[in-house]
Amino acid sequence: MSNQVRICGRSIEEFLEIVEKFHGWKAPALVIGGFMVDWAQEGIGPGVEFDSFVETTHCLPDAIQLFTPCTFGNGWMKVLDWDKFALSFYDKRTLHGVRVWLDLERTRSYPLIYNWYMRLVSKKSIDHDVLLDSIIAAGRSMLSRTPVHITQFYGKKEKGEIAICSGCGEAYPTLQGEQCLACQGNGYYGY
Amino acid sequence: MSNQVRICGRSIEEFLEIVEKFHGWKAPALVIGGFMVDWAQEGIGPGVEFDSFVETTHCLPDAIQLFTPCTFGNGWMKVLDWDKFALSFYDKRTLHGVRVWLDLERTRSYPLIYNWYMRLVSKKSIDHDVLLDSIIAAGRSMLSRTPVHITQFYGKKEKGEIAICSGCGEAYPTLQGEQCLACQGNGYYGY
């Protein structure tokens, strides 16, 4: 692995250590995500308060959470379950920003990465370390970036009125109806 | 603040520092979340591989991400947008676990916390430090815990077939239709 490469202001070694500690393993997609976050932040520029969108639930949200101030719980990262490997960072005030995505045309230059991402090879046939090395060598050259302005889904989600559910006695948002969603039969648990 | 109290194996000071670094500020709900994670982990016991559900998008997911191996991006934390202050941890193999929630009946003993959580007082009227102190003093005594078994929404989300979208040229899951959701007009951005 190249020791010169830096991602999100860290050496590769530091970066991978942070990823593994939080995410549980050095997921290749999360390393691509690091390059994406890095390039998107550069596009936004220093000192700008930004929010983010991420277009997949897989891996990529953790790159944003680890290397920007945006987390799922603080609401500055919004997740769209589209299974697209893309993210946007945008100025909270102007709604202008950048979108960065894994560019398949560019990724074709790296057959190992392309075939892995497009699920054209079995997971078992992939040497994880070799794939990681390829990703680190490819860096931004497999990505594209474009300026965007945000048109919807942005801003703080307003919390509506809450009340005590007559079913379970817990607080719930009244716009869900007479009772909370769990008491309406949508719960994921039994006793 | 009491120096004896520990949350998730940390002193209060360490805990708050970790929270602030990741989440951006010492959100009171996240401190309640720390006590919830702590008690849920105790219920699961040591050495058990567990997954988690969290029933709100606000704050609480970050407590799970910071103090357990479960993150949004690794798929071990699933978020239900129910606006209920509750979480469940469960054994990945047996689907048995515990649910912990903010118990309003118990919380009534702490009017400051109760009125803040139920949004009965204006945010501006709340002294953040006094609220934090109350939460730390209350600890588990405002929570309840019960054994549960998980009945749905669990397990790994299967990634379906992916293809290249004829609109944008990016990879997308074919089950979304002929083109990706953004190209179908659901995008959040313009150029």
mmCIF file of N, CA and C in Angstrom, chain A residues 22-23 53 55 57-59 61-62 65 69 71-74 79-84 86-88 99 101 104 108 114 117-119 123 146-153 156-157 159-164 168-173 176 180-182 186-191, chain B residues 22-23 53 55 57-59 61-62 65 69 71-74 79-84 86-88 99 101 104 108 114 117-119 123 146-153 156-157 159-164 168-173 176 180-182 186-191:
data_model
loop_
_atom_site.group_PDB
_atom_site.id
_atom_site.type_symbol
_atom_site.label_atom_id
_atom_site.label_comp_id
_atom_site.label_asym_id
_atom_site.label_seq_id
_atom_site.Cartn_x
_atom_site.Cartn_y
_atom_site.Cartn_z
ATOM 1 N N PHE A 22 -14.908 1.405 14.038
ATOM 2 C CA PHE A 22 -16.328 1.799 14.046
ATOM 3 C C PHE A 22 -17.187 0.788 13.306
ATOM 4 N N HIS A 23 -16.748 0.417 12.138
ATOM 5 C CA HIS A 23 -17.582 -0.356 11.209
ATOM 6 C C HIS A 23 -17.432 -1.871 11.410
ATOM 7 N N PHE A 53 -26.558 14.208 1.903
ATOM 8 C CA PHE A 53 -27.416 13.103 1.494
ATOM 9 C C PHE A 53 -26.534 11.928 1.130
ATOM 10 N N GLU A 55 -27.036 8.045 -0.778
ATOM 11 C CA GLU A 55 -28.058 7.368 -1.575
ATOM 12 C C GLU A 55 -28.061 5.845 -1.420
ATOM 13 N N THR A 57 -27.922 2.648 1.930
ATOM 14 C CA THR A 57 -27.784 2.322 3.351
ATOM 15 C C THR A 57 -26.502 1.529 3.618
ATOM 16 N N HIS A 58 -25.871 1.041 2.548
ATOM 17 C CA HIS A 58 -24.733 0.129 2.703
ATOM 18 C C HIS A 58 -23.403 0.872 2.833
ATOM 19 N N CYS A 59 -22.741 0.680 3.939
ATOM 20 C CA CYS A 59 -21.363 1.147 4.178
ATOM 21 C C CYS A 59 -21.186 2.664 4.094
ATOM 22 N N PRO A 61 -22.823 5.413 4.454
ATOM 23 C CA PRO A 61 -23.183 6.322 5.552
ATOM 24 C C PRO A 61 -22.103 6.404 6.632
ATOM 25 N N ASP A 62 -21.410 5.294 6.872
ATOM 26 C CA ASP A 62 -20.386 5.318 7.928
ATOM 27 C C ASP A 62 -19.188 6.187 7.552
ATOM 28 N N GLN A 65 -20.317 9.615 8.477
ATOM 29 C CA GLN A 65 -20.393 9.787 9.931
ATOM 30 C C GLN A 65 -19.022 9.867 10.586
ATOM 31 N N PRO A 69 -18.896 16.199 10.246
ATOM 32 C CA PRO A 69 -19.737 16.402 11.442
ATOM 33 C C PRO A 69 -21.133 15.806 11.291
ATOM 34 N N THR A 71 -24.014 13.119 11.229
ATOM 35 C CA THR A 71 -24.317 11.757 11.680
ATOM 36 C C THR A 71 -25.795 11.480 11.417
ATOM 37 N N PHE A 72 -26.161 10.209 11.528
ATOM 38 C CA PHE A 72 -27.576 9.871 11.381
ATOM 39 C C PHE A 72 -28.378 10.511 12.510
ATOM 40 N N GLY A 73 -27.865 10.391 13.727
ATOM 41 C CA GLY A 73 -28.616 10.852 14.894
ATOM 42 C C GLY A 73 -28.710 12.366 15.034
ATOM 43 N N ASN A 74 -27.761 13.114 14.466
ATOM 44 C CA ASN A 74 -27.885 14.571 14.582
ATOM 45 C C ASN A 74 -28.652 15.178 13.409
ATOM 46 N N VAL A 79 -30.446 9.693 4.758
ATOM 47 C CA VAL A 79 -30.187 8.486 3.983
ATOM 48 C C VAL A 79 -31.371 8.194 3.063
ATOM 49 N N LEU A 80 -31.091 8.022 1.802
ATOM 50 C CA LEU A 80 -32.104 7.570 0.845
ATOM 51 C C LEU A 80 -31.775 6.121 0.500
ATOM 52 N N ASP A 81 -32.745 5.245 0.630
ATOM 53 C CA ASP A 81 -32.495 3.814 0.419
ATOM 54 C C ASP A 81 -32.630 3.476 -1.067
ATOM 55 N N TRP A 82 -31.697 3.983 -1.863
ATOM 56 C CA TRP A 82 -31.758 3.820 -3.316
ATOM 57 C C TRP A 82 -30.739 2.819 -3.846
ATOM 58 N N ASP A 83 -29.843 2.347 -2.969
ATOM 59 C CA ASP A 83 -28.761 1.451 -3.392
ATOM 60 C C ASP A 83 -27.933 2.047 -4.537
ATOM 61 N N LYS A 84 -27.695 3.355 -4.471
ATOM 62 C CA LYS A 84 -26.790 4.000 -5.432
ATOM 63 C C LYS A 84 -25.582 4.513 -4.658
ATOM 64 N N ALA A 86 -23.521 6.992 -4.060
ATOM 65 C CA ALA A 86 -23.394 8.426 -4.309
ATOM 66 C C ALA A 86 -23.723 9.197 -3.041
ATOM 67 N N LEU A 87 -23.151 10.381 -2.937
ATOM 68 C CA LEU A 87 -23.460 11.271 -1.820
ATOM 69 C C LEU A 87 -23.420 12.710 -2.287
ATOM 70 N N SER A 88 -24.119 13.573 -1.584
ATOM 71 C CA SER A 88 -24.063 15.011 -1.845
ATOM 72 C C SER A 88 -23.825 15.743 -0.537
ATOM 73 N N ARG A 99 -22.252 16.736 -5.732
ATOM 74 C CA ARG A 99 -22.583 15.310 -5.665
ATOM 75 C C ARG A 99 -21.375 14.536 -6.187
ATOM 76 N N TRP A 101 -20.062 10.507 -7.046
ATOM 77 C CA TRP A 101 -20.543 9.134 -7.216
ATOM 78 C C TRP A 101 -19.465 8.242 -7.814
ATOM 79 N N LEU A 104 -19.108 4.458 -13.149
ATOM 80 C CA LEU A 104 -18.849 3.123 -13.702
ATOM 81 C C LEU A 104 -17.928 3.177 -14.915
ATOM 82 N N ARG A 108 -14.361 1.143 -14.949
ATOM 83 C CA ARG A 108 -14.026 0.075 -15.898
ATOM 84 C C ARG A 108 -12.518 -0.093 -16.074
ATOM 85 N N TYR A 114 -14.452 -3.004 -10.619
ATOM 86 C CA TYR A 114 -15.696 -3.012 -11.396
ATOM 87 C C TYR A 114 -16.464 -4.324 -11.195
ATOM 88 N N TYR A 117 -17.839 -4.546 -7.646
ATOM 89 C CA TYR A 117 -18.965 -3.654 -7.368
ATOM 90 C C TYR A 117 -20.231 -4.096 -8.107
ATOM 91 N N MET A 118 -20.051 -4.527 -9.350
ATOM 92 C CA MET A 118 -21.209 -4.929 -10.159
ATOM 93 C C MET A 118 -21.663 -6.358 -9.847
ATOM 94 N N ARG A 119 -21.041 -6.963 -8.824
ATOM 95 C CA ARG A 119 -21.372 -8.338 -8.397
ATOM 96 C C ARG A 119 -21.275 -9.329 -9.560
ATOM 97 N N LYS A 123 -18.250 -13.423 -4.145
ATOM 98 C CA LYS A 123 -17.529 -12.809 -3.031
ATOM 99 C C LYS A 123 -16.314 -13.630 -2.621
ATOM 100 N N THR A 146 -19.962 16.627 -9.451
ATOM 101 C CA THR A 146 -20.637 17.700 -10.178
ATOM 102 C C THR A 146 -21.303 18.645 -9.184
ATOM 103 N N PRO A 147 -21.394 19.929 -9.536
ATOM 104 C CA PRO A 147 -22.131 20.846 -8.667
ATOM 105 C C PRO A 147 -23.629 20.539 -8.742
ATOM 106 N N VAL A 148 -24.314 20.648 -7.634
ATOM 107 C CA VAL A 148 -25.774 20.445 -7.616
ATOM 108 C C VAL A 148 -26.408 21.511 -6.726
ATOM 109 N N HIS A 149 -27.697 21.707 -6.917
ATOM 110 C CA HIS A 149 -28.444 22.416 -5.874
ATOM 111 C C HIS A 149 -29.559 21.487 -5.405
ATOM 112 N N ILE A 150 -29.869 21.595 -4.139
ATOM 113 C CA ILE A 150 -30.784 20.649 -3.515
ATOM 114 C C ILE A 150 -32.210 21.171 -3.661
ATOM 115 N N THR A 151 -33.091 20.295 -4.105
ATOM 116 C CA THR A 151 -34.451 20.731 -4.443
ATOM 117 C C THR A 151 -35.517 20.205 -3.487
ATOM 118 N N GLN A 152 -35.228 19.117 -2.772
ATOM 119 C CA GLN A 152 -36.217 18.608 -1.815
ATOM 120 C C GLN A 152 -35.565 17.727 -0.745
ATOM 121 N N PHE A 153 -36.347 17.329 0.210
ATOM 122 C CA PHE A 153 -35.935 16.452 1.324
ATOM 123 C C PHE A 153 -34.961 17.113 2.296
ATOM 124 N N LYS A 156 -34.566 20.531 8.482
ATOM 125 C CA LYS A 156 -34.819 19.803 9.710
ATOM 126 C C LYS A 156 -36.209 19.176 9.650
ATOM 127 N N LYS A 157 -36.277 17.917 10.036
ATOM 128 C CA LYS A 157 -37.571 17.272 10.099
ATOM 129 C C LYS A 157 -38.274 17.777 11.353
ATOM 130 N N LYS A 159 -40.525 17.845 14.466
ATOM 131 C CA LYS A 159 -41.180 16.875 15.345
ATOM 132 C C LYS A 159 -42.603 17.375 15.570
ATOM 133 N N GLY A 160 -43.578 16.549 15.322
ATOM 134 C CA GLY A 160 -44.960 16.966 15.513
ATOM 135 C C GLY A 160 -45.356 16.886 16.984
ATOM 136 N N GLU A 161 -46.625 16.976 17.215
ATOM 137 C CA GLU A 161 -47.158 16.882 18.574
ATOM 138 C C GLU A 161 -46.978 15.452 19.087
ATOM 139 N N ILE A 162 -46.632 15.299 20.335
ATOM 140 C CA ILE A 162 -46.575 13.950 20.881
ATOM 141 C C ILE A 162 -47.584 13.796 22.017
ATOM 142 N N ALA A 163 -47.991 12.556 22.231
ATOM 143 C CA ALA A 163 -48.948 12.268 23.290
ATOM 144 C C ALA A 163 -48.621 10.886 23.846
ATOM 145 N N ILE A 164 -49.396 10.483 24.834
ATOM 146 C CA ILE A 164 -49.169 9.163 25.429
ATOM 147 C C ILE A 164 -50.074 8.158 24.726
ATOM 148 N N CYS A 168 -49.696 1.352 24.791
ATOM 149 C CA CYS A 168 -48.476 0.982 25.521
ATOM 150 C C CYS A 168 -48.073 1.996 26.583
ATOM 151 N N GLY A 169 -48.704 3.178 26.560
ATOM 152 C CA GLY A 169 -48.350 4.190 27.552
ATOM 153 C C GLY A 169 -47.074 4.937 27.246
ATOM 154 N N GLU A 170 -46.504 4.701 26.066
ATOM 155 C CA GLU A 170 -45.282 5.406 25.691
ATOM 156 C C GLU A 170 -45.620 6.646 24.858
ATOM 157 N N ALA A 171 -44.669 7.576 24.796
ATOM 158 C CA ALA A 171 -44.864 8.780 23.974
ATOM 159 C C ALA A 171 -44.788 8.399 22.498
ATOM 160 N N TYR A 172 -45.658 8.993 21.686
ATOM 161 C CA TYR A 172 -45.650 8.735 20.243
ATOM 162 C C TYR A 172 -46.193 9.976 19.539
ATOM 163 N N PRO A 173 -45.890 10.141 18.249
ATOM 164 C CA PRO A 173 -46.383 11.315 17.514
ATOM 165 C C PRO A 173 -47.855 11.106 17.150
ATOM 166 N N GLN A 176 -49.563 9.729 13.868
ATOM 167 C CA GLN A 176 -49.629 8.303 13.505
ATOM 168 C C GLN A 176 -51.037 7.734 13.719
ATOM 169 N N CYS A 180 -49.874 4.305 18.793
ATOM 170 C CA CYS A 180 -48.582 4.285 18.112
ATOM 171 C C CYS A 180 -48.543 3.156 17.083
ATOM 172 N N LEU A 181 -47.581 3.204 16.186
ATOM 173 C CA LEU A 181 -47.501 2.220 15.101
ATOM 174 C C LEU A 181 -47.339 0.800 15.631
ATOM 175 N N ALA A 182 -46.593 0.634 16.704
ATOM 176 C CA ALA A 182 -46.408 -0.714 17.272
ATOM 177 C C ALA A 182 -47.753 -1.261 17.746
ATOM 178 N N ASN A 186 -47.800 -2.931 13.841
ATOM 179 C CA ASN A 186 -46.605 -2.909 13.008
ATOM 180 C C ASN A 186 -45.323 -3.200 13.779
ATOM 181 N N GLY A 187 -45.473 -3.647 15.023
ATOM 182 C CA GLY A 187 -44.282 -3.874 15.858
ATOM 183 C C GLY A 187 -43.394 -4.970 15.314
ATOM 184 N N TYR A 188 -42.123 -4.915 15.702
ATOM 185 C CA TYR A 188 -41.145 -5.910 15.246
ATOM 186 C C TYR A 188 -40.864 -6.938 16.327
ATOM 187 N N TYR A 189 -41.584 -6.826 17.465
ATOM 188 C CA TYR A 189 -41.252 -7.668 18.609
ATOM 189 C C TYR A 189 -42.505 -8.266 19.258
ATOM 190 N N GLY A 190 -42.298 -9.371 19.951
ATOM 191 C CA GLY A 190 -43.325 -9.975 20.789
ATOM 192 C C GLY A 190 -42.724 -10.279 22.143
ATOM 193 N N TYR A 191 -43.587 -10.657 23.076
ATOM 194 C CA TYR A 191 -43.082 -10.938 24.426
ATOM 195 C C TYR A 191 -43.044 -12.440 24.693
ATOM 196 N N PHE B 22 -18.610 13.242 18.301
ATOM 197 C CA PHE B 22 -19.295 12.591 17.176
ATOM 198 C C PHE B 22 -20.566 13.334 16.792
ATOM 199 N N HIS B 23 -21.356 13.673 17.769
ATOM 200 C CA HIS B 23 -22.715 14.176 17.540
ATOM 201 C C HIS B 23 -22.747 15.703 17.395
ATOM 202 N N PHE B 53 -32.455 -2.670 16.975
ATOM 203 C CA PHE B 53 -33.471 -1.793 16.405
ATOM 204 C C PHE B 53 -33.501 -0.516 17.219
ATOM 205 N N GLU B 55 -36.069 3.006 17.516
ATOM 206 C CA GLU B 55 -37.409 3.382 17.073
ATOM 207 C C GLU B 55 -37.574 4.884 16.827
ATOM 208 N N THR B 57 -35.363 8.357 14.703
ATOM 209 C CA THR B 57 -34.188 8.837 13.975
ATOM 210 C C THR B 57 -33.428 9.892 14.789
ATOM 211 N N HIS B 58 -34.040 10.392 15.852
ATOM 212 C CA HIS B 58 -33.471 11.510 16.600
ATOM 213 C C HIS B 58 -32.490 11.052 17.688
ATOM 214 N N CYS B 59 -31.269 11.466 17.585
ATOM 215 C CA CYS B 59 -30.245 11.290 18.626
ATOM 216 C C CYS B 59 -29.918 9.840 18.971
ATOM 217 N N PRO B 61 -29.991 6.881 17.703
ATOM 218 C CA PRO B 61 -29.131 6.032 16.881
ATOM 219 C C PRO B 61 -27.639 6.264 17.147
ATOM 220 N N ASP B 62 -27.270 7.499 17.470
ATOM 221 C CA ASP B 62 -25.847 7.774 17.703
ATOM 222 C C ASP B 62 -25.341 7.122 18.986
ATOM 223 N N GLN B 65 -24.544 3.644 17.874
ATOM 224 C CA GLN B 65 -23.369 3.607 17.001
ATOM 225 C C GLN B 65 -22.076 3.854 17.756
ATOM 226 N N PRO B 69 -21.087 -2.354 18.685
ATOM 227 C CA PRO B 69 -20.532 -2.589 17.339
ATOM 228 C C PRO B 69 -21.531 -2.285 16.220
ATOM 229 N N THR B 71 -23.670 -0.205 13.648
ATOM 230 C CA THR B 71 -23.725 1.110 13.005
ATOM 231 C C THR B 71 -24.795 1.082 11.921
ATOM 232 N N PHE B 72 -25.146 2.261 11.434
ATOM 233 C CA PHE B 72 -26.101 2.309 10.324
ATOM 234 C C PHE B 72 -25.496 1.644 9.085
ATOM 235 N N GLY B 73 -24.242 1.978 8.790
ATOM 236 C CA GLY B 73 -23.612 1.503 7.556
ATOM 237 C C GLY B 73 -23.267 0.032 7.554
ATOM 238 N N ASN B 74 -23.062 -0.575 8.731
ATOM 239 C CA ASN B 74 -22.760 -2.015 8.711
ATOM 240 C C ASN B 74 -24.019 -2.873 8.825
ATOM 241 N N VAL B 79 -33.107 1.276 11.745
ATOM 242 C CA VAL B 79 -33.825 2.428 12.275
ATOM 243 C C VAL B 79 -35.276 2.405 11.796
ATOM 244 N N LEU B 80 -36.185 2.502 12.726
ATOM 245 C CA LEU B 80 -37.607 2.668 12.407
ATOM 246 C C LEU B 80 -37.975 4.104 12.724
ATOM 247 N N ASP B 81 -38.573 4.783 11.764
ATOM 248 C CA ASP B 81 -38.876 6.207 11.945
ATOM 249 C C ASP B 81 -40.221 6.363 12.649
ATOM 250 N N TRP B 82 -40.261 5.972 13.918
ATOM 251 C CA TRP B 82 -41.505 5.969 14.697
ATOM 252 C C TRP B 82 -41.567 7.090 15.726
ATOM 253 N N ASP B 83 -40.473 7.801 15.901
ATOM 254 C CA ASP B 83 -40.395 8.840 16.929
ATOM 255 C C ASP B 83 -40.769 8.311 18.320
ATOM 256 N N LYS B 84 -40.334 7.097 18.606
ATOM 257 C CA LYS B 84 -40.493 6.540 19.958
ATOM 258 C C LYS B 84 -39.106 6.349 20.553
ATOM 259 N N ALA B 86 -37.025 4.362 22.134
ATOM 260 C CA ALA B 86 -36.877 2.962 22.526
ATOM 261 C C ALA B 86 -35.877 2.278 21.608
ATOM 262 N N LEU B 87 -35.267 1.231 22.144
ATOM 263 C CA LEU B 87 -34.355 0.418 21.339
ATOM 264 C C LEU B 87 -34.450 -1.032 21.790
ATOM 265 N N SER B 88 -34.082 -1.935 20.890
ATOM 266 C CA SER B 88 -33.995 -3.353 21.233
ATOM 267 C C SER B 88 -32.661 -3.898 20.755
ATOM 268 N N ARG B 99 -35.860 -5.075 25.112
ATOM 269 C CA ARG B 99 -36.246 -3.738 24.654
ATOM 270 C C ARG B 99 -36.166 -2.796 25.858
ATOM 271 N N TRP B 101 -36.912 1.293 27.031
ATOM 272 C CA TRP B 101 -37.565 2.529 26.592
ATOM 273 C C TRP B 101 -37.631 3.549 27.717
ATOM 274 N N LEU B 104 -42.522 6.779 30.640
ATOM 275 C CA LEU B 104 -43.084 8.078 31.049
ATOM 276 C C LEU B 104 -43.555 8.075 32.487
ATOM 277 N N ARG B 108 -42.031 10.734 35.208
ATOM 278 C CA ARG B 108 -42.817 11.754 35.914
ATOM 279 C C ARG B 108 -42.171 12.175 37.234
ATOM 280 N N TYR B 114 -39.319 15.196 32.267
ATOM 281 C CA TYR B 114 -40.637 14.890 31.696
ATOM 282 C C TYR B 114 -41.133 16.050 30.835
ATOM 283 N N TYR B 117 -39.027 16.355 27.642
ATOM 284 C CA TYR B 117 -39.253 15.294 26.649
ATOM 285 C C TYR B 117 -40.629 15.419 26.003
ATOM 286 N N MET B 118 -41.634 15.745 26.798
ATOM 287 C CA MET B 118 -42.998 15.842 26.274
ATOM 288 C C MET B 118 -43.257 17.187 25.590
ATOM 289 N N ARG B 119 -42.208 17.983 25.470
ATOM 290 C CA ARG B 119 -42.299 19.304 24.811
ATOM 291 C C ARG B 119 -43.386 20.184 25.439
ATOM 292 N N LYS B 123 -38.058 25.281 24.417
ATOM 293 C CA LYS B 123 -36.640 24.932 24.439
ATOM 294 C C LYS B 123 -35.814 26.010 25.119
ATOM 295 N N THR B 146 -37.653 -4.910 29.078
ATOM 296 C CA THR B 146 -38.408 -6.162 29.047
ATOM 297 C C THR B 146 -37.790 -7.112 28.028
ATOM 298 N N PRO B 147 -37.879 -8.426 28.302
ATOM 299 C CA PRO B 147 -37.399 -9.374 27.286
ATOM 300 C C PRO B 147 -38.339 -9.357 26.084
ATOM 301 N N VAL B 148 -37.799 -9.479 24.896
ATOM 302 C CA VAL B 148 -38.618 -9.562 23.682
ATOM 303 C C VAL B 148 -38.036 -10.638 22.761
ATOM 304 N N HIS B 149 -38.866 -11.100 21.833
ATOM 305 C CA HIS B 149 -38.295 -11.820 20.692
ATOM 306 C C HIS B 149 -38.692 -11.063 19.431
ATOM 307 N N ILE B 150 -37.811 -11.116 18.463
ATOM 308 C CA ILE B 150 -37.978 -10.299 17.262
ATOM 309 C C ILE B 150 -38.775 -11.098 16.237
ATOM 310 N N THR B 151 -39.799 -10.463 15.681
ATOM 311 C CA THR B 151 -40.724 -11.179 14.808
ATOM 312 C C THR B 151 -40.625 -10.758 13.336
ATOM 313 N N GLN B 152 -40.104 -9.563 13.064
ATOM 314 C CA GLN B 152 -39.938 -9.159 11.657
ATOM 315 C C GLN B 152 -38.885 -8.068 11.504
ATOM 316 N N PHE B 153 -38.604 -7.741 10.261
ATOM 317 C CA PHE B 153 -37.629 -6.689 9.883
ATOM 318 C C PHE B 153 -36.176 -7.055 10.204
ATOM 319 N N LYS B 156 -30.286 -9.702 7.333
ATOM 320 C CA LYS B 156 -29.547 -8.917 6.352
ATOM 321 C C LYS B 156 -30.462 -8.579 5.191
ATOM 322 N N LYS B 157 -30.414 -7.331 4.783
ATOM 323 C CA LYS B 157 -31.197 -6.938 3.623
ATOM 324 C C LYS B 157 -30.460 -7.442 2.387
ATOM 325 N N LYS B 159 -29.142 -7.629 -1.206
ATOM 326 C CA LYS B 159 -28.974 -6.724 -2.343
ATOM 327 C C LYS B 159 -29.474 -7.467 -3.580
ATOM 328 N N GLY B 160 -30.367 -6.861 -4.311
ATOM 329 C CA GLY B 160 -30.878 -7.505 -5.517
ATOM 330 C C GLY B 160 -29.907 -7.344 -6.674
ATOM 331 N N GLU B 161 -30.393 -7.632 -7.845
ATOM 332 C CA GLU B 161 -29.588 -7.498 -9.058
ATOM 333 C C GLU B 161 -29.351 -6.007 -9.326
ATOM 334 N N ILE B 162 -28.170 -5.682 -9.772
ATOM 335 C CA ILE B 162 -27.944 -4.293 -10.170
ATOM 336 C C ILE B 162 -27.594 -4.223 -11.650
ATOM 337 N N ALA B 163 -27.870 -3.070 -12.242
ATOM 338 C CA ALA B 163 -27.589 -2.868 -13.663
ATOM 339 C C ALA B 163 -27.223 -1.398 -13.840
ATOM 340 N N ILE B 164 -26.921 -1.039 -15.056
ATOM 341 C CA ILE B 164 -26.563 0.352 -15.342
ATOM 342 C C ILE B 164 -27.819 1.092 -15.787
ATOM 343 N N CYS B 168 -28.858 7.812 -16.201
ATOM 344 C CA CYS B 168 -27.669 8.488 -15.675
ATOM 345 C C CYS B 168 -26.386 7.675 -15.853
ATOM 346 N N GLY B 169 -26.527 6.401 -16.238
ATOM 347 C CA GLY B 169 -25.328 5.584 -16.409
ATOM 348 C C GLY B 169 -24.738 5.068 -15.117
ATOM 349 N N GLU B 170 -25.443 5.283 -13.990
ATOM 350 C CA GLU B 170 -24.945 4.783 -12.708
ATOM 351 C C GLU B 170 -25.576 3.423 -12.386
ATOM 352 N N ALA B 171 -24.929 2.681 -11.492
ATOM 353 C CA ALA B 171 -25.471 1.397 -11.064
ATOM 354 C C ALA B 171 -26.705 1.629 -10.195
ATOM 355 N N TYR B 172 -27.723 0.789 -10.390
ATOM 356 C CA TYR B 172 -28.942 0.895 -9.586
ATOM 357 C C TYR B 172 -29.582 -0.489 -9.511
ATOM 358 N N PRO B 173 -30.454 -0.719 -8.511
ATOM 359 C CA PRO B 173 -31.087 -2.031 -8.381
ATOM 360 C C PRO B 173 -32.233 -2.141 -9.391
ATOM 361 N N GLN B 176 -36.104 -1.456 -9.036
ATOM 362 C CA GLN B 176 -36.716 -0.115 -9.023
ATOM 363 C C GLN B 176 -37.407 0.205 -10.346
ATOM 364 N N CYS B 180 -33.282 4.298 -12.638
ATOM 365 C CA CYS B 180 -33.124 4.496 -11.198
ATOM 366 C C CYS B 180 -34.159 5.503 -10.690
ATOM 367 N N LEU B 181 -34.355 5.550 -9.394
ATOM 368 C CA LEU B 181 -35.381 6.420 -8.804
ATOM 369 C C LEU B 181 -35.126 7.896 -9.109
ATOM 370 N N ALA B 182 -33.875 8.300 -9.146
ATOM 371 C CA ALA B 182 -33.572 9.706 -9.444
ATOM 372 C C ALA B 182 -34.024 10.032 -10.870
ATOM 373 N N ASN B 186 -37.551 11.265 -8.850
ATOM 374 C CA ASN B 186 -37.570 11.386 -7.394
ATOM 375 C C ASN B 186 -36.296 12.003 -6.824
ATOM 376 N N GLY B 187 -35.448 12.524 -7.680
ATOM 377 C CA GLY B 187 -34.162 13.056 -7.227
ATOM 378 C C GLY B 187 -34.323 14.235 -6.277
ATOM 379 N N TYR B 188 -33.316 14.459 -5.469
ATOM 380 C CA TYR B 188 -33.336 15.564 -4.503
ATOM 381 C C TYR B 188 -32.486 16.739 -4.998
ATOM 382 N N TYR B 189 -31.932 16.596 -6.217
ATOM 383 C CA TYR B 189 -30.978 17.608 -6.677
ATOM 384 C C TYR B 189 -31.246 18.008 -8.130
ATOM 385 N N GLY B 190 -30.784 19.209 -8.483
ATOM 386 C CA GLY B 190 -30.777 19.690 -9.868
ATOM 387 C C GLY B 190 -29.404 20.234 -10.185
ATOM 388 N N TYR B 191 -29.195 20.526 -11.442
ATOM 389 C CA TYR B 191 -27.871 21.024 -11.851
ATOM 390 C C TYR B 191 -27.901 22.526 -12.127
#
